[in-house]
Amino acid sequence: IEKCYFSPRLNAERLRIASSVKKNESVLVMFSGIGIYNLVIAKNSDAKEIYGIEINPTAHKYALENLKLNKINNIKLFFGDVKKIIPKINKKFDRIIMPLPASSKDYLKEAFKVAKKTATIHIYTFDLEVLKEILEKEKVKILKIVKAGQISPGKYRCCIDFKIE
């Protein structure tokens, strides 16, 4: 438990994302951890397939175990660094989830590489203004900004939902 991150407080946020997944979408969850986003999406949407990438060996092990326990067939998990796994996947996605608020912005290039032309991306951050500045330089349309949990007084984890234009 000390080697993996999981917050039950984010359940409503995970359900929000799952409810936005449309039928037959291909979904990528970068930094998928123990596979909780993958599982919530699989159980609460009609996604065609859900890919997850995780570098933490302990979290990846638990994600594989979660798949077996929940008897899920449409999830594919990859162990390794997102920057090294993305080029090997050779696939484009309708929706990408980036739930690593401290450094997701550093992986936008990889997300854009595997995003379909009209993909929706959900990216989490602790520094909303910096991320908004970065996205203003890209060809994207911000759909929604959601506070997804307070991490300290006056500081929030935020999710920016945006569409590639």
CSV table of C-alpha atoms in Angstrom, one decimal:
chain,number,residue,atom,x,y,z
A,1,ILE,CA,0.0,0.0,0.0
A,2,GLU,CA,2.9,2.4,0.6
A,3,LYS,CA,4.1,1.9,-2.9
A,4,CYS,CA,0.9,2.8,-4.8
A,5,TYR,CA,-1.5,5.8,-4.8
A,6,PHE,CA,-5.2,5.4,-4.6
A,7,SER,CA,-7.8,7.8,-3.3
A,8,PRO,CA,-11.4,6.7,-2.8
A,9,ARG,CA,-12.3,10.4,-2.6
A,10,LEU,CA,-11.8,10.6,-6.4
A,11,ASN,CA,-14.6,8.1,-7.1
A,12,ALA,CA,-17.0,10.8,-8.3
A,13,GLU,CA,-14.4,12.2,-10.6
A,14,ARG,CA,-13.7,8.8,-12.1
A,15,LEU,CA,-17.4,8.3,-12.6
A,16,ARG,CA,-17.6,11.7,-14.3
A,17,ILE,CA,-14.9,10.6,-16.8
A,18,ALA,CA,-16.5,7.2,-17.3
A,19,SER,CA,-19.9,8.8,-18.0
A,20,SER,CA,-18.4,10.9,-20.8
A,21,VAL,CA,-17.0,7.9,-22.6
A,22,LYS,CA,-19.0,7.2,-25.7
A,23,LYS,CA,-19.9,3.8,-27.2
A,24,ASN,CA,-17.0,2.0,-29.0
A,25,GLU,CA,-14.4,4.6,-27.9
A,26,SER,CA,-10.7,3.6,-27.6
A,27,VAL,CA,-9.4,5.0,-24.3
A,28,LEU,CA,-5.9,5.5,-23.1
A,29,VAL,CA,-5.1,6.0,-19.4
A,30,MET,CA,-1.6,7.2,-19.0
A,31,PHE,CA,-0.1,6.6,-15.5
A,32,SER,CA,-2.8,4.1,-14.8
A,33,GLY,CA,-1.6,3.0,-11.4
A,34,ILE,CA,-3.6,0.1,-9.9
A,35,GLY,CA,-6.0,0.4,-12.9
A,36,ILE,CA,-8.8,2.1,-11.1
A,37,TYR,CA,-9.7,4.5,-14.0
A,38,ASN,CA,-9.5,1.6,-16.4
A,39,LEU,CA,-11.9,-0.5,-14.3
A,40,VAL,CA,-14.4,2.3,-13.6
A,41,ILE,CA,-14.5,3.1,-17.3
A,42,ALA,CA,-14.9,-0.6,-18.3
A,43,LYS,CA,-17.7,-1.1,-15.8
A,44,ASN,CA,-19.6,2.2,-16.4
A,45,SER,CA,-19.3,2.7,-20.2
A,46,ASP,CA,-19.5,1.0,-23.5
A,47,ALA,CA,-15.8,1.7,-24.4
A,48,LYS,CA,-14.5,-0.6,-27.1
A,49,GLU,CA,-11.1,-0.9,-25.4
A,50,ILE,CA,-9.1,0.7,-22.6
A,51,TYR,CA,-5.3,0.8,-22.5
A,52,GLY,CA,-3.3,1.6,-19.4
A,53,ILE,CA,0.3,2.4,-19.0
A,54,GLU,CA,2.1,2.3,-15.6
A,55,ILE,CA,5.8,2.6,-14.7
A,56,ASN,CA,5.4,1.6,-11.0
A,57,PRO,CA,5.9,-2.3,-10.9
A,58,THR,CA,3.9,-2.7,-7.7
A,59,ALA,CA,1.0,-0.6,-9.0
A,60,HIS,CA,1.1,-2.6,-12.3
A,61,LYS,CA,1.0,-5.9,-10.4
A,62,TYR,CA,-2.1,-4.8,-8.6
A,63,ALA,CA,-3.7,-3.5,-11.8
A,64,LEU,CA,-3.2,-7.0,-13.4
A,65,GLU,CA,-4.7,-8.6,-10.2
A,66,ASN,CA,-7.7,-6.1,-10.4
A,67,LEU,CA,-8.3,-7.2,-14.0
A,68,LYS,CA,-8.5,-10.9,-13.0
A,69,LEU,CA,-10.7,-10.2,-9.9
A,70,ASN,CA,-13.1,-8.1,-11.9
A,71,LYS,CA,-13.1,-10.4,-15.0
A,72,ILE,CA,-12.6,-7.5,-17.4
A,73,ASN,CA,-11.8,-8.3,-21.1
A,74,ASN,CA,-11.5,-5.0,-22.8
A,75,ILE,CA,-8.5,-3.6,-20.9
A,76,LYS,CA,-4.9,-3.9,-22.0
A,77,LEU,CA,-2.2,-3.0,-19.5
A,78,PHE,CA,1.4,-2.0,-20.3
A,79,PHE,CA,4.3,-1.8,-17.9
A,80,GLY,CA,6.8,0.9,-18.5
A,81,ASP,CA,7.5,4.6,-19.1
A,82,VAL,CA,4.8,6.3,-21.1
A,83,LYS,CA,7.4,7.9,-23.3
A,84,LYS,CA,8.8,4.5,-24.3
A,85,ILE,CA,5.5,2.6,-24.5
A,86,ILE,CA,3.5,5.1,-26.6
A,87,PRO,CA,5.7,4.5,-29.8
A,88,LYS,CA,5.3,0.8,-29.4
A,89,ILE,CA,1.5,0.8,-29.2
A,90,ASN,CA,1.0,2.1,-32.8
A,91,LYS,CA,-2.6,3.1,-32.2
A,92,LYS,CA,-4.8,6.2,-32.0
A,93,PHE,CA,-7.3,6.9,-29.2
A,94,ASP,CA,-10.6,8.7,-29.0
A,95,ARG,CA,-10.1,9.7,-25.4
A,96,ILE,CA,-6.9,10.1,-23.2
A,97,ILE,CA,-6.8,10.4,-19.5
A,98,MET,CA,-3.7,11.9,-17.8
A,99,PRO,CA,-4.2,11.5,-14.0
A,100,LEU,CA,-0.8,12.6,-12.8
A,101,PRO,CA,-1.3,16.1,-11.6
A,102,ALA,CA,2.3,16.9,-10.7
A,103,SER,CA,3.7,16.2,-14.2
A,104,SER,CA,1.0,15.4,-16.8
A,105,LYS,CA,1.9,18.5,-18.7
A,106,ASP,CA,5.3,17.0,-19.5
A,107,TYR,CA,3.6,14.2,-21.4
A,108,LEU,CA,1.3,16.3,-23.7
A,109,LYS,CA,3.5,15.6,-26.7
A,110,GLU,CA,3.0,11.9,-26.2
A,111,ALA,CA,-0.7,12.3,-25.8
A,112,PHE,CA,-1.0,14.3,-29.0
A,113,LYS,CA,1.0,11.6,-30.9
A,114,VAL,CA,-1.7,9.0,-30.1
A,115,ALA,CA,-4.8,11.1,-30.1
A,116,LYS,CA,-7.3,10.9,-33.0
A,117,LYS,CA,-8.0,14.2,-34.7
A,118,THR,CA,-11.1,14.9,-32.6
A,119,ALA,CA,-9.9,13.2,-29.4
A,120,THR,CA,-10.9,14.4,-26.0
A,121,ILE,CA,-8.2,14.6,-23.4
A,122,HIS,CA,-8.6,14.9,-19.6
A,123,ILE,CA,-5.5,16.2,-18.0
A,124,TYR,CA,-5.0,16.8,-14.3
A,125,THR,CA,-2.8,19.4,-12.7
A,126,PHE,CA,-2.0,21.2,-9.4
A,127,ASP,CA,-1.1,24.4,-11.4
A,128,LEU,CA,-4.1,25.3,-13.4
A,129,GLU,CA,-2.7,28.6,-14.7
A,130,VAL,CA,0.5,27.1,-16.1
A,131,LEU,CA,-1.4,24.3,-17.8
A,132,LYS,CA,-3.9,26.8,-19.3
A,133,GLU,CA,-1.0,28.8,-20.8
A,134,ILE,CA,0.5,25.7,-22.3
A,135,LEU,CA,-2.8,24.7,-23.9
A,136,GLU,CA,-3.4,28.2,-25.3
A,137,LYS,CA,-0.4,27.5,-27.6
A,138,GLU,CA,-2.0,24.3,-29.0
A,139,LYS,CA,-4.9,23.8,-31.3
A,140,VAL,CA,-7.4,22.7,-28.7
A,141,LYS,CA,-10.7,23.8,-27.3
A,142,ILE,CA,-11.1,23.7,-23.6
A,143,LEU,CA,-14.5,22.1,-22.8
A,144,LYS,CA,-14.5,22.2,-19.0
A,145,ILE,CA,-12.3,22.8,-16.0
A,146,VAL,CA,-13.3,20.8,-12.9
A,147,LYS,CA,-11.9,21.0,-9.3
A,148,ALA,CA,-11.2,17.4,-8.5
A,149,GLY,CA,-10.3,17.5,-4.8
A,150,GLN,CA,-8.6,19.9,-2.5
A,151,ILE,CA,-5.1,18.9,-1.6
A,152,SER,CA,-4.4,21.7,0.9
A,153,PRO,CA,-6.0,25.0,1.9
A,154,GLY,CA,-6.6,26.9,-1.3
A,155,LYS,CA,-4.8,24.4,-3.5
A,156,TYR,CA,-6.8,22.0,-5.7
A,157,ARG,CA,-6.3,19.1,-8.1
A,158,CYS,CA,-8.0,20.3,-11.3
A,159,CYS,CA,-8.9,18.5,-14.5
A,160,ILE,CA,-9.0,20.3,-17.8
A,161,ASP,CA,-11.2,18.5,-20.4
A,162,PHE,CA,-10.3,19.6,-23.9
A,163,LYS,CA,-10.8,18.6,-27.5
A,164,ILE,CA,-8.2,18.6,-30.2
A,165,GLU,CA,-9.2,20.9,-33.1
